[in-house]
Coordinates of C-alpha atoms in Angstrom, one line a residue:
X1 CA 7.3 -19.5 -30.2
X2 CA 5.1 -20.4 -27.2
X3 CA 2.4 -17.7 -26.7
X4 CA 2.2 -16.9 -23.1
X5 CA 2.3 -14.0 -20.7
X6 CA 5.4 -11.9 -21.3
X7 CA 8.3 -12.5 -18.9
X8 CA 9.1 -9.2 -17.2
X9 CA 12.8 -8.3 -16.8
X10 CA 14.3 -5.1 -15.6
X11 CA 17.6 -3.8 -17.0
X12 CA 19.6 -1.6 -14.8
X13 CA 23.0 0.1 -15.1
X14 CA 24.9 3.2 -14.3
X15 CA 24.4 6.1 -16.7
X16 CA 26.8 5.8 -19.7
X17 CA 27.4 2.1 -19.1
X18 CA 25.5 1.4 -22.3
X19 CA 22.1 0.1 -21.1
X20 CA 20.0 1.8 -23.7
X21 CA 22.4 0.8 -26.5
X22 CA 22.2 -2.8 -25.3
X23 CA 18.4 -2.7 -25.4
X24 CA 18.2 -1.0 -28.7
X25 CA 20.6 -3.4 -30.3
X26 CA 18.9 -6.5 -28.8
X27 CA 15.5 -5.4 -30.1
X28 CA 17.1 -5.2 -33.6
X29 CA 18.9 -8.5 -33.3
X30 CA 15.7 -10.3 -32.2
X31 CA 13.7 -8.7 -35.0
X32 CA 11.5 -6.8 -32.6
X33 CA 11.7 -3.5 -34.5
X34 CA 9.2 -2.6 -37.2
X35 CA 10.5 -2.8 -40.8
X36 CA 12.3 0.3 -41.7
X37 CA 12.7 1.6 -38.1
X38 CA 16.4 1.5 -38.2
X39 CA 16.5 3.3 -41.6
X40 CA 14.1 5.9 -40.2
X41 CA 16.3 6.6 -37.2
X42 CA 19.4 6.7 -39.4
X43 CA 17.8 9.3 -41.6
X44 CA 16.8 11.3 -38.6
X45 CA 20.3 11.2 -37.2
X46 CA 21.6 12.4 -40.6
X47 CA 19.2 15.3 -40.6
X48 CA 20.3 16.3 -37.1
X49 CA 23.9 15.9 -38.0
X50 CA 24.6 13.3 -35.2
X51 CA 26.0 9.8 -35.5
X52 CA 23.4 7.0 -35.3
X53 CA 23.2 5.3 -31.9
X54 CA 21.2 2.2 -31.0
X55 CA 20.0 4.0 -27.9
X56 CA 17.8 6.2 -30.2
X57 CA 15.5 3.3 -30.4
X58 CA 14.4 3.9 -26.9
X59 CA 14.3 7.7 -27.1
X60 CA 10.5 7.8 -27.3
X61 CA 10.4 10.7 -24.9
X62 CA 11.6 14.1 -26.2
X63 CA 13.0 14.9 -22.8
X64 CA 15.2 11.9 -23.1
X65 CA 16.5 13.1 -26.4
X66 CA 17.2 16.5 -24.9
X67 CA 19.0 15.2 -21.9
X68 CA 20.3 11.9 -23.2
X69 CA 19.2 10.1 -20.0
X70 CA 16.2 7.9 -19.3
X71 CA 14.0 9.6 -16.7
X72 CA 11.2 7.1 -16.3
X73 CA 10.8 3.4 -16.6
X74 CA 9.5 2.3 -20.0
X75 CA 8.1 -1.0 -21.1
X76 CA 9.4 -2.6 -24.3
X77 CA 8.4 -6.0 -25.8
X78 CA 10.5 -8.5 -27.7
X79 CA 10.7 -12.2 -28.1
X80 CA 13.1 -15.0 -28.7
X81 CA 12.4 -18.5 -30.1
X82 CA 11.5 -19.6 -26.6
X83 CA 9.3 -16.9 -25.2
X84 CA 8.1 -13.3 -25.1
X85 CA 9.6 -10.6 -22.9
X86 CA 8.7 -7.2 -21.6
X87 CA 11.7 -5.1 -20.7
X88 CA 11.3 -2.6 -17.9
X89 CA 13.9 -0.1 -18.9
X90 CA 14.8 1.5 -15.5
X91 CA 16.7 4.8 -15.5
X92 CA 20.3 4.7 -14.3
X93 CA 20.8 8.3 -13.3
X94 CA 21.2 8.8 -9.6
X95 CA 18.4 11.4 -9.5
X96 CA 15.9 8.9 -10.9
X97 CA 16.6 6.0 -8.6
X98 CA 13.0 5.9 -7.3
X99 CA 11.8 5.3 -10.9
X100 CA 14.3 2.5 -11.2
X101 CA 12.9 0.9 -8.0
X102 CA 9.3 1.4 -9.2
X103 CA 10.0 -0.4 -12.4
X104 CA 12.1 -3.2 -10.9
X105 CA 9.4 -4.1 -8.4
X106 CA 7.3 -5.8 -11.1
X107 CA 10.1 -7.8 -12.7
X108 CA 10.8 -11.5 -12.4
X109 CA 14.5 -11.1 -13.3
X110 CA 17.2 -8.4 -13.6
X111 CA 20.0 -7.6 -16.0
X112 CA 22.8 -5.5 -14.6
X113 CA 24.9 -3.7 -17.2
X114 CA 28.5 -2.7 -16.4
X115 CA 31.0 -0.8 -18.5
X116 CA 34.0 -3.1 -19.0
X117 CA 36.4 -0.1 -18.9
X118 CA 34.9 1.7 -15.9
X119 CA 34.2 -1.5 -14.0
X120 CA 31.8 -1.9 -11.0
X121 CA 30.7 1.6 -9.8
X122 CA 29.0 2.7 -6.7
X123 CA 25.8 3.0 -8.6
X124 CA 26.2 -0.5 -9.9
X125 CA 26.4 -1.8 -6.4
X126 CA 23.4 0.3 -5.4
X127 CA 21.3 -1.1 -8.2
X128 CA 22.3 -4.6 -7.4
X129 CA 21.5 -4.0 -3.7
X130 CA 18.1 -2.6 -4.6
X131 CA 17.3 -5.6 -6.8
X132 CA 18.1 -7.8 -3.9
X133 CA 16.1 -5.5 -1.5
X134 CA 12.9 -5.7 -3.5
X135 CA 13.2 -9.4 -4.0
X136 CA 14.4 -9.9 -7.6
X137 CA 15.6 -13.5 -7.3
X138 CA 17.2 -14.0 -10.8
X139 CA 20.1 -11.9 -12.1
X140 CA 22.4 -11.9 -15.1
X141 CA 25.3 -9.5 -15.6
X142 CA 26.3 -8.0 -18.9
X143 CA 29.8 -6.6 -19.0
X144 CA 29.4 -4.1 -21.9
X145 CA 31.7 -2.2 -24.2
X146 CA 34.2 -5.1 -24.4
X147 CA 35.3 -3.5 -27.7
X148 CA 36.7 -0.6 -25.8
X149 CA 39.0 -2.9 -23.8
X150 CA 40.2 -4.9 -26.9
X151 CA 37.9 -7.7 -26.0
X152 CA 40.3 -8.5 -23.2
X153 CA 39.5 -11.8 -21.3
X154 CA 41.7 -10.6 -18.4
X155 CA 39.7 -7.4 -18.0
X156 CA 36.4 -9.3 -18.2
X157 CA 37.6 -11.8 -15.5
X158 CA 38.5 -8.9 -13.2
X159 CA 35.1 -7.3 -13.5
X160 CA 33.3 -10.6 -13.3
X161 CA 35.2 -11.6 -10.1
X162 CA 34.4 -8.2 -8.4
X163 CA 30.8 -8.3 -9.3
X164 CA 30.2 -12.0 -8.4
X165 CA 31.9 -11.3 -5.0
X166 CA 29.6 -8.4 -4.3
X167 CA 26.5 -10.2 -5.4
X168 CA 27.4 -13.2 -3.2
X169 CA 27.9 -10.9 -0.2
X170 CA 24.4 -9.5 -0.5
X171 CA 22.8 -12.9 -1.2
X172 CA 22.4 -12.9 -4.9
X173 CA 23.8 -15.4 -7.4
X174 CA 24.4 -14.2 -10.9
X175 CA 23.2 -17.0 -13.2
X176 CA 25.6 -15.8 -15.9
X177 CA 28.2 -13.0 -16.4
X178 CA 28.5 -12.3 -20.1
X179 CA 31.0 -10.2 -22.0
X180 CA 29.1 -8.1 -24.6
X181 CA 29.7 -5.3 -27.0
X182 CA 26.2 -4.0 -27.4
X183 CA 27.1 -1.5 -30.2
X184 CA 28.1 -4.5 -32.4
X185 CA 25.6 -7.0 -31.1
X186 CA 28.4 -9.3 -29.7
X187 CA 27.0 -11.9 -27.4
X188 CA 23.5 -10.4 -27.3
X189 CA 21.5 -12.6 -29.6
X190 CA 24.5 -14.1 -31.5
X191 CA 27.9 -15.3 -30.4
X192 CA 30.8 -13.0 -30.8
X193 CA 33.7 -13.8 -33.1
X194 CA 35.8 -11.3 -31.3
X195 CA 35.8 -13.1 -28.0
X196 CA 36.4 -16.8 -28.9
X197 CA 37.7 -17.4 -25.3
X198 CA 34.1 -17.0 -24.0
X199 CA 32.1 -20.2 -24.1
X200 CA 29.1 -19.2 -21.9
X201 CA 25.6 -18.3 -23.0
X202 CA 24.6 -15.2 -25.0
X203 CA 22.4 -12.7 -23.2
X204 CA 19.2 -14.1 -24.9
X205 CA 20.2 -17.6 -24.0
X206 CA 20.7 -16.6 -20.4
X207 CA 17.3 -14.9 -20.3
X208 CA 15.7 -18.0 -21.8
X209 CA 17.3 -20.1 -19.1
X210 CA 15.5 -18.2 -16.3
X211 CA 12.7 -20.3 -14.9
X212 CA 9.3 -18.6 -15.0
X213 CA 8.2 -17.3 -11.7
X214 CA 4.8 -18.8 -11.2
X215 CA 2.0 -17.0 -9.5
X216 CA 2.1 -17.7 -5.7
X217 CA -1.0 -19.9 -5.7
X218 CA 0.5 -22.3 -3.2
X219 CA 1.0 -19.5 -0.6
X220 CA -1.6 -18.3 2.0
X221 CA -4.6 -16.5 0.5
X222 CA -4.3 -12.7 0.6
X223 CA -6.6 -10.2 -1.0
X224 CA -6.0 -6.4 -0.2
X225 CA -9.4 -4.6 -0.6
X226 CA -9.4 -2.1 -3.4
X227 CA -13.0 -0.9 -3.0
X228 CA -16.5 -1.8 -1.9
X229 CA -19.5 -1.1 -4.0
X230 CA -23.1 -2.1 -4.6
X231 CA -24.7 -3.3 -7.8
X232 CA -28.2 -4.7 -8.3
X233 CA -28.8 -4.7 -4.5
X234 CA -25.6 -6.8 -3.8
X235 CA -22.5 -5.6 -2.0
X236 CA -19.2 -6.5 -3.6
X237 CA -15.7 -6.5 -2.2
X238 CA -13.2 -5.8 -4.9
X239 CA -9.5 -6.5 -5.0
X240 CA -6.6 -8.4 -6.5
X241 CA -5.6 -11.8 -5.2
X242 CA -2.0 -11.5 -4.3
X243 CA -1.5 -15.1 -3.2
X244 CA -3.3 -18.3 -2.7
X245 CA -6.7 -19.5 -3.9
X246 CA -10.3 -18.8 -2.7
X247 CA -13.4 -20.9 -3.5
X248 CA -17.0 -20.1 -3.4
X249 CA -18.3 -21.1 0.1
X250 CA -15.0 -20.5 1.8
X251 CA -14.9 -18.7 5.1
X252 CA -12.8 -15.6 5.1
X253 CA -11.4 -13.3 7.8
X254 CA -11.2 -9.5 7.4
X255 CA -8.2 -7.8 8.9
X256 CA -7.5 -5.9 11.1
X257 CA -10.9 -6.7 12.7
X258 CA -10.5 -10.4 12.4
X259 CA -14.2 -10.8 11.8
X260 CA -15.4 -13.6 9.5
X261 CA -18.0 -14.3 6.8
X262 CA -18.5 -16.7 3.9
X263 CA -18.1 -16.1 0.2
X264 CA -21.5 -16.4 -1.4
X265 CA -20.4 -15.8 -5.0
X266 CA -17.9 -14.1 -7.2
X267 CA -19.0 -11.3 -9.5
X268 CA -18.4 -11.7 -13.2
X269 CA -18.8 -9.7 -16.3
X270 CA -20.4 -11.7 -19.0
X271 CA -18.7 -14.9 -17.9
X272 CA -20.0 -17.9 -19.7
X273 CA -20.2 -19.9 -16.5
X274 CA -20.3 -18.8 -12.8
X275 CA -16.9 -18.4 -11.3
X276 CA -16.3 -21.0 -8.6
X277 CA -12.7 -20.2 -7.6
X278 CA -10.1 -17.5 -8.0
X279 CA -6.3 -17.5 -7.5
X280 CA -3.2 -15.3 -7.3
X281 CA -3.0 -12.8 -10.0
X282 CA -6.7 -12.4 -10.6
X283 CA -8.7 -9.3 -9.8
X284 CA -12.1 -10.2 -8.4
X285 CA -15.4 -9.0 -6.9
X286 CA -16.9 -11.1 -4.2
X287 CA -20.1 -11.1 -2.4
X288 CA -20.3 -12.2 1.3
X289 CA -23.1 -13.6 3.5
X290 CA -22.6 -10.9 6.1
X291 CA -22.3 -7.1 5.6
X292 CA -19.1 -6.7 7.7
X293 CA -17.5 -3.3 7.8
X294 CA -14.9 -3.5 5.1
X295 CA -13.1 -0.7 3.4
X296 CA -10.1 0.0 1.2
X297 CA -6.9 -1.2 2.9
X298 CA -8.4 -4.1 4.7
X299 CA -7.0 -7.6 3.9
X300 CA -9.0 -10.7 3.3
X301 CA -7.5 -14.1 4.3
X302 CA -8.6 -17.6 5.1
X303 CA -9.2 -18.1 8.9
X304 CA -6.5 -20.8 8.9
X305 CA -3.7 -18.6 7.7
X306 CA -3.8 -15.2 9.4
X307 CA -1.5 -12.3 8.7
X308 CA 0.5 -10.5 11.4
X309 CA -0.6 -7.4 13.3
X310 CA 1.6 -4.9 14.9
X311 CA 2.0 -1.2 15.5
X312 CA 5.8 -1.4 15.5
X313 CA 7.6 -2.7 12.4
X314 CA 11.3 -3.4 11.8
X315 CA 12.0 -2.5 8.2
X316 CA 14.9 -2.3 5.9
X317 CA 14.5 0.8 3.8
X318 CA 16.1 2.7 1.0
X319 CA 15.8 6.5 1.4
X320 CA 15.3 8.7 -1.7
X321 CA 14.7 12.1 -0.3
X322 CA 17.3 14.9 -0.4
X323 CA 16.4 15.6 3.3
X324 CA 17.9 13.0 5.7
X325 CA 15.5 10.7 7.5
X326 CA 15.7 11.1 11.3
X327 CA 14.2 9.7 14.4
X328 CA 10.8 11.2 15.2
X329 CA 9.8 12.0 11.6
X330 CA 6.2 11.3 10.5
X331 CA 5.6 9.6 7.3
X332 CA 2.9 7.6 5.5
X333 CA 3.5 3.9 4.9
X334 CA 1.6 2.4 2.0
X335 CA 1.3 -1.4 2.1
X336 CA -0.7 -3.0 -0.7
X337 CA -3.9 -0.8 -0.7
X338 CA -3.6 0.4 2.9
X339 CA -2.1 3.6 4.2
X340 CA -0.8 4.1 7.8
X341 CA 0.5 7.2 9.5
X342 CA 3.9 6.1 11.0
X343 CA 6.7 7.7 13.0
X344 CA 10.3 6.8 12.9
X345 CA 10.8 5.2 16.3
X346 CA 14.6 4.6 15.8
X347 CA 17.3 4.4 13.2
X348 CA 18.8 1.1 14.2
X349 CA 21.5 0.3 11.6
X350 CA 22.9 2.2 8.6
X351 CA 24.3 0.1 5.8
X352 CA 27.0 1.2 3.4
X353 CA 26.1 -0.4 0.1
X354 CA 29.6 0.2 -1.2
X355 CA 31.4 -2.1 1.2
X356 CA 28.3 -3.5 3.0
X357 CA 29.6 -2.3 6.4
X358 CA 27.0 -1.6 9.1
X359 CA 27.0 0.9 11.9
X360 CA 24.6 2.6 14.2
X361 CA 23.4 6.0 13.0
X362 CA 21.0 8.9 13.8
X363 CA 20.0 9.6 10.2
X364 CA 19.7 8.1 6.7
X365 CA 21.0 10.3 3.9
X366 CA 19.7 10.3 0.3
X367 CA 20.0 6.9 -1.5
X368 CA 21.0 5.4 1.8
X369 CA 20.0 2.0 3.2
X370 CA 19.1 1.4 6.8
X371 CA 17.3 -0.8 9.3
X372 CA 14.6 1.3 11.0
X373 CA 11.8 0.8 13.4
X374 CA 8.5 2.4 12.4
X375 CA 5.6 2.9 14.8
X376 CA 1.9 3.5 14.1
X377 CA -0.9 4.3 16.5
X378 CA -3.1 1.6 14.9
X379 CA -2.5 -2.0 14.1
X380 CA -0.8 -2.7 10.8
X381 CA -1.8 -5.8 8.9
X382 CA 1.3 -7.3 7.2
X383 CA 3.4 -10.3 6.3
X384 CA 7.1 -10.7 6.5
X385 CA 8.8 -10.0 3.2
X386 CA 10.5 -13.3 3.1
X387 CA 7.2 -15.1 3.6
X388 CA 5.0 -13.1 1.2
X389 CA 7.0 -10.4 -0.7
X390 CA 4.0 -8.7 -2.2
X391 CA 2.5 -8.2 1.3
X392 CA 5.7 -7.4 3.0
X393 CA 7.1 -4.5 1.1
X394 CA 5.9 -0.9 1.1
X395 CA 6.4 2.6 0.0
X396 CA 7.1 5.6 2.3
X397 CA 5.6 9.0 1.5
X398 CA 6.1 12.5 2.8
X399 CA 2.8 14.2 1.9
X400 CA 2.4 13.1 -1.7
X401 CA 6.1 12.6 -2.4
X402 CA 7.6 9.1 -2.5
X403 CA 10.6 9.3 -0.3
X404 CA 11.5 5.7 0.2
X405 CA 10.7 2.0 0.0
X406 CA 11.0 -0.7 2.5
X407 CA 10.7 -4.4 3.2
X408 CA 9.3 -5.7 6.5
X409 CA 11.7 -7.9 8.4
X410 CA 9.9 -8.1 11.8
X411 CA 7.4 -6.6 14.1
X412 CA 6.2 -6.5 17.7
X413 CA 3.6 -8.9 16.7
X414 CA 0.1 -9.0 18.2
X415 CA -0.5 -12.7 18.3
X416 CA -3.3 -13.1 15.8
X417 CA -4.0 -16.7 16.8
X418 CA -5.1 -15.2 20.2
X419 CA -8.2 -14.1 18.3
X420 CA -9.3 -17.6 18.8
X421 CA -10.0 -16.7 22.4
X422 CA -13.4 -17.9 23.5
X423 CA -15.6 -15.2 25.0
X424 CA -16.9 -15.9 28.5
X425 CA -20.7 -15.5 28.6
X426 CA -22.1 -13.1 31.2
X427 CA -23.9 -14.8 34.0
X428 CA -26.6 -12.2 33.6
X429 CA -28.0 -12.0 30.1
X430 CA -29.0 -8.8 28.2
X431 CA -32.6 -10.1 28.2
X432 CA -32.6 -10.4 32.0
X433 CA -31.2 -6.9 32.4
X434 CA -33.8 -5.5 30.0
X435 CA -36.6 -7.3 31.9
X436 CA -35.3 -6.0 35.2
X437 CA -34.9 -2.4 33.9
X438 CA -38.0 -2.4 31.8
X439 CA -36.0 -1.4 28.7
X440 CA -33.0 -2.7 26.7
X441 CA -29.6 -1.1 26.6
X442 CA -29.1 1.0 23.5
X443 CA -26.7 3.4 21.8
X444 CA -28.0 6.7 20.4
X445 CA -25.2 7.5 18.0
X446 CA -25.5 11.3 17.4
X447 CA -23.3 12.7 14.6
X448 CA -23.1 16.1 13.1
X449 CA -20.9 19.1 12.4
X450 CA -19.1 21.0 15.2
X451 CA -21.7 23.5 16.5
X452 CA -24.7 21.5 15.4
X453 CA -25.7 21.1 19.1
X454 CA -24.8 17.5 19.8
X455 CA -23.4 18.0 23.2
X456 CA -26.1 20.4 24.3
X457 CA -28.8 18.0 23.2
X458 CA -27.1 15.0 24.6
X459 CA -26.8 16.5 28.0
X460 CA -30.4 17.7 28.0
X461 CA -31.5 14.2 27.0
X462 CA -29.3 12.6 29.7
X463 CA -30.9 14.8 32.4
X464 CA -34.4 14.0 31.1
X465 CA -33.8 10.3 31.1
X466 CA -32.1 10.4 34.5
X467 CA -35.1 12.1 35.9
X468 CA -37.2 9.2 34.7
X469 CA -35.0 6.8 36.7
X470 CA -33.4 5.4 33.5
X471 CA -29.8 4.3 33.5
X472 CA -28.1 6.7 31.0
X473 CA -24.6 7.9 30.2
X474 CA -23.2 10.3 27.7
X475 CA -19.9 9.7 25.8
X476 CA -18.8 13.1 24.5
X477 CA -16.0 13.7 22.1
X478 CA -14.0 16.2 24.2
X479 CA -14.4 14.2 27.4
X480 CA -13.2 10.9 25.8
X481 CA -10.2 12.7 24.3
X482 CA -9.2 13.9 27.7
X483 CA -8.9 10.4 29.0
X484 CA -9.4 7.1 27.1
X485 CA -8.3 8.6 23.7
X486 CA -5.8 11.3 25.0
X487 CA -3.1 9.6 22.9
X488 CA -4.9 10.2 19.6
X489 CA -4.6 13.1 17.3
X490 CA -6.9 14.1 14.4
X491 CA -5.4 12.5 11.4
X492 CA -7.8 10.3 9.4
X493 CA -6.3 7.1 10.9
X494 CA -6.5 8.5 14.4
X495 CA -10.1 9.6 13.9
X496 CA -11.0 6.1 12.8
X497 CA -9.3 4.6 15.9
X498 CA -11.1 7.2 18.1
X499 CA -14.5 6.1 16.9
X500 CA -13.5 2.4 17.1
X501 CA -12.6 2.7 20.8
X502 CA -15.8 4.8 21.5
X503 CA -17.9 2.2 19.8
X504 CA -16.4 -0.7 21.8
X505 CA -17.0 1.2 25.1
X506 CA -20.6 2.1 24.1
X507 CA -21.2 -1.5 23.3
X508 CA -20.2 -2.6 26.8
X509 CA -22.4 0.1 28.4
X510 CA -25.4 -1.0 26.2
X511 CA -24.7 -4.7 27.1
X512 CA -24.9 -3.6 30.7
X513 CA -28.4 -2.3 30.1
X514 CA -27.5 1.4 29.9
X515 CA -28.9 3.9 27.4
X516 CA -25.7 5.4 25.9
X517 CA -25.8 8.8 24.2
X518 CA -22.7 9.3 22.1
X519 CA -22.0 12.8 20.7
X520 CA -19.2 12.7 18.1
X521 CA -18.8 14.3 14.7
X522 CA -18.0 10.9 13.2
X523 CA -17.5 12.6 9.8
X524 CA -17.5 9.7 7.4
X525 CA -20.0 7.1 6.4
X526 CA -17.3 4.5 6.8
X527 CA -16.5 5.4 10.5
X528 CA -20.2 5.3 11.4
X529 CA -20.6 2.0 9.5
X530 CA -17.7 0.6 11.6
X531 CA -19.4 1.8 14.8
X532 CA -22.7 0.2 13.7
X533 CA -20.9 -3.1 13.0
X534 CA -19.2 -3.1 16.5
X535 CA -22.4 -2.2 18.4
X536 CA -24.8 -4.3 16.4
X537 CA -28.5 -4.3 17.1
X538 CA -28.2 -1.7 19.9
X539 CA -27.1 1.0 17.4
X540 CA -29.5 3.9 16.6
X541 CA -28.1 6.5 14.2
X542 CA -29.2 10.1 15.0
X543 CA -28.2 13.0 12.6
X544 CA -28.0 16.3 14.5
X545 CA -28.3 18.6 11.6
X546 CA -27.8 22.3 11.1
X547 CA -26.4 24.2 8.2
X548 CA -22.9 25.6 8.2
X549 CA -24.1 29.2 8.9
X550 CA -25.9 28.1 12.0
X551 CA -23.0 26.0 13.2
X552 CA -20.5 28.9 12.7
X553 CA -22.8 31.3 14.5
X554 CA -22.7 29.0 17.6
X555 CA -18.9 28.7 17.5
X556 CA -18.0 30.7 20.6
X557 CA -14.5 29.2 20.5
X558 CA -13.8 30.6 17.1
X559 CA -12.7 27.2 15.7
X560 CA -14.4 27.7 12.3
X561 CA -12.6 31.1 11.9
X562 CA -9.3 29.5 12.8
X563 CA -9.8 26.6 10.4
X564 CA -10.7 29.0 7.6
X565 CA -7.5 30.9 8.3
X566 CA -5.6 27.7 8.0
X567 CA -4.7 27.6 11.7
X568 CA -6.4 24.3 12.3
X569 CA -5.8 21.3 10.1
X570 CA -8.4 18.6 9.3
X571 CA -11.3 20.6 10.6
X572 CA -14.5 18.8 9.5
X573 CA -16.6 20.8 7.0
X574 CA -13.8 23.2 6.3
X575 CA -10.5 21.4 5.6
X576 CA -11.8 17.8 6.1
X577 CA -14.8 16.2 4.5
X578 CA -18.2 15.8 6.2
X579 CA -20.4 13.0 4.9
X580 CA -23.9 13.4 6.4
X581 CA -25.9 10.2 7.1
X582 CA -28.0 9.2 4.1
X583 CA -30.8 7.4 6.0
X584 CA -30.4 7.9 9.8
X585 CA -32.9 6.4 12.2
X586 CA -33.7 9.9 13.3
X587 CA -32.9 13.4 12.0
X588 CA -33.0 16.3 14.4
X589 CA -32.6 19.7 12.7
X590 CA -31.4 21.9 15.5
X591 CA -31.2 24.8 13.1
X592 CA -35.0 24.8 12.8
X593 CA -36.0 23.4 16.2
X594 CA -35.5 24.8 19.6
X595 CA -33.7 22.8 22.2
X596 CA -37.0 21.8 23.8
X597 CA -38.4 20.8 20.5
X598 CA -35.3 18.8 19.6
X599 CA -35.4 17.1 23.0
X600 CA -39.0 16.2 22.6
X601 CA -38.3 14.6 19.2
X602 CA -35.5 12.5 20.8
X603 CA -37.7 11.4 23.7
X604 CA -40.5 10.5 21.3
X605 CA -38.1 8.3 19.3
X606 CA -36.9 6.6 22.5
X607 CA -40.4 5.9 23.7
X608 CA -41.4 4.4 20.4
X609 CA -38.3 2.3 19.7
X610 CA -36.4 1.6 22.9
X611 CA -38.4 2.5 26.1
X612 CA -41.4 0.5 25.1
X613 CA -42.5 -2.3 27.5
X614 CA -40.2 -5.4 27.4

């Protein structure tokens, strides 16, 4: 036997069509069970006073024994003379369809089990459609319980023809349709003497004939970011390479920003030699030559093969929730390591998996399939499913509940190649403006809790600087949300977009030679780091600090009280996290200093760091 990575297969089938029996018997017939296991199960059955069944082999979970159904996908290993396999045993019960999908998503091939007597059921068609939907390219069909139809060739041909026709209609080609009697091991790992009319492969022969699905190393490089951390003074970007290859020294682009850097080195753990290259399937940590703002959910690519960006996606989804999906509903779309708040823009087409008919609809019922348009406030980084399956399929959540899955078939693409636009240089440089003004443009990025005094201090500082004939402007959170960002809410995603837009505007003001005072809560380190990256050298971080008691005592609007009563969601410091700056350029404690003292501290910083002679 060739020792290599186990070939993952998923076995699906309607409840009571004999899937578990098939697996248990195949494990026995391929000598995958420990010595004495069958005798042990037989003795256990005798003690319980029930007949021995091969499905008991899989009943590792007590709940399964109690209910006689498989409720979760389970992994089981066996091998043939050709190679090793891992079976992803997916539950067949209608209520556990989501578990079946979860298990099947990691398989390279699928086995569909059908009861010869009952024939092709609705659930059989649904399983087949889902295998197709999540991109399982290789399928074999086992028509089970042939002993219950007297090993009838005619009955087998009827079921085979119906199933082959359905698979053809949805774009799948069964590489074999095999008559089996799992209880007796007929045509599993050995040929059946009871069905001499069948001259095709056994089930294990058919599995061995599946070509191995190689890692997509020849496809464009994609690495969704899992995390960013520092070690020994170095900053590492961590993730799993989903496709392509990456070499030390390569330039990479980070999406959705499109900013670029070079790979200095790959991190390694006690590697004998330094890693020079990584490829699809490997989890890596890499160090870049530029500390770009990167966080979980961003995607690294090569500059020559960009992903797509859009805030409107056309997806084909399967819906698992008991509550129908309707236009206007808000969900979370998880793609690779990223999460996006999305709204159902429209239910475009509902597909009946029984007869594959299509019609326009207004809702998608449980276990239904439909083509839907999803819209997000921010750009989604993605690839089409047929181009890169691992980057083109996602999961839909309602809160923490998985309510559906989808593949991306299209989007209102933002033309990424347009990022190659060449910026037109200003005819008046920043240095000329600074010389003319006597000071450079700058952004004082003030962050702090609601009630810390940001706006009050910002306006006092603006008045002080204006009186000194200094070009100054204040960007305040409430003011910006009344105009530029009036379309944004307060979800995490929308807060990030709010700060991004403000940072871009502040950068333009600073480039024009203005002293910009920004007064925003900017609750997380990541959002402030993103603002710093956009603004660059003009960025000065100011922490306007005050403890919670002080902030609440200044809250004339009663916002803290409402948040504590649960009347306001995502209120920073109460129901949403606040991450104070660790090492700001300036800390102004307004809980201890008066307004005049705080203002003086700000002016002193400006005079020493910005308003000094150019």
